[in-house]
């Protein structure tokens, strides 16, 4: 029985082995992307070879469709990217065909020749804490950025900007590219740079209202953060130097808003003051200018907004 059983079972085992070998061959050829019929005449006699060839062909066609769809998608994306770039370039080139960086530089250099000057008086910076000094350096960065974007920029100058001082170190530490800013920095005082009758010190404590911006004037902002409450410090400094003073027309164009703390302040950060000045210089509209620079947190709103 043992010998007969061996003879009877040998055939199916051999047939099964041939079938398994065919499957393995198909899988190998499939990975190589070779049709089984291409390997020679013996391959056609392997069980399941024709079916394997059809599967490979079907998968190849499906893969080709996938590749074609991917190529189409990439082509469409390139076309959309070109359209976006063309649209962005069109917006950037509307003003005389200049790119924004070049245009900003030209505007700033033109302001240096013929525009109004705005000085930040850093002679009072030593009255601040280290934290306040860091905040002032951040405000200087915002002020410069806003001026660079302005259609009618001012020419900026940091006066009494002493090398090695805390504000000097903070400006370099916090502001990338500070040394390449298009503005003047000097250790001298504005008193040594400009005629006294051309200087207007802007302080919220002044009795005089700023009515207009004169390109021939030099406007000075005290280099103090708005958290620093030094009552009338900038006004006293200007008076001691026999300078003209002025304040923004906040009371004239805005009203006090009702708030839980009954808080109302006309003291703004230097970048907020600049936002008011730059907007007015461009629009000649004080309500629009004050709206741009005076936040609702100061307790003042335009009359329409208060209704």
mmCIF file with all atom_site columns, C-alpha atoms in Angstrom, residues 9 11 17 19 71 95 136 138 168 229 254 259 261 288 291:
data_model
loop_
_atom_site.group_PDB
_atom_site.id
_atom_site.type_symbol
_atom_site.label_atom_id
_atom_site.label_alt_id
_atom_site.label_comp_id
_atom_site.label_asym_id
_atom_site.label_entity_id
_atom_site.label_seq_id
_atom_site.pdbx_PDB_ins_code
_atom_site.Cartn_x
_atom_site.Cartn_y
_atom_site.Cartn_z
_atom_site.occupancy
_atom_site.B_iso_or_equiv
_atom_site.pdbx_formal_charge
_atom_site.auth_seq_id
_atom_site.auth_comp_id
_atom_site.auth_asym_id
_atom_site.auth_atom_id
_atom_site.pdbx_PDB_model_num
ATOM 1  C CA . UNK A 1 9   ? -0.243  10.847  -5.008  1.00 0.00 ? 9   UNK A CA 1
ATOM 2  C CA . UNK A 1 11  ? 0.950   13.002  -10.015 1.00 0.00 ? 11  UNK A CA 1
ATOM 3  C CA . UNK A 1 17  ? 3.950   22.014  -7.976  1.00 0.00 ? 17  UNK A CA 1
ATOM 4  C CA . UNK A 1 19  ? 0.880   25.367  -10.909 1.00 0.00 ? 19  UNK A CA 1
ATOM 5  C CA . UNK A 1 71  ? 0.777   64.297  -16.123 1.00 0.00 ? 71  UNK A CA 1
ATOM 6  C CA . UNK A 1 95  ? 2.895   101.609 -10.768 1.00 0.00 ? 95  UNK A CA 1
ATOM 7  C CA . UNK A 1 136 ? 10.319  100.310 21.773  1.00 0.00 ? 136 UNK A CA 1
ATOM 8  C CA . UNK A 1 138 ? 9.702   96.400  18.245  1.00 0.00 ? 138 UNK A CA 1
ATOM 9  C CA . UNK A 1 168 ? 20.974  100.159 20.123  1.00 0.00 ? 168 UNK A CA 1
ATOM 10 C CA . UNK A 1 229 ? 3.692   107.072 32.087  1.00 0.00 ? 229 UNK A CA 1
ATOM 11 C CA . UNK A 1 254 ? -13.180 111.542 17.988  1.00 0.00 ? 254 UNK A CA 1
ATOM 12 C CA . UNK A 1 259 ? -16.099 101.377 28.625  1.00 0.00 ? 259 UNK A CA 1
ATOM 13 C CA . UNK A 1 261 ? -12.881 101.088 33.126  1.00 0.00 ? 261 UNK A CA 1
ATOM 14 C CA . UNK A 1 288 ? -9.488  108.256 8.184   1.00 0.00 ? 288 UNK A CA 1
ATOM 15 C CA . UNK A 1 291 ? -9.155  105.497 12.479  1.00 0.00 ? 291 UNK A CA 1
#
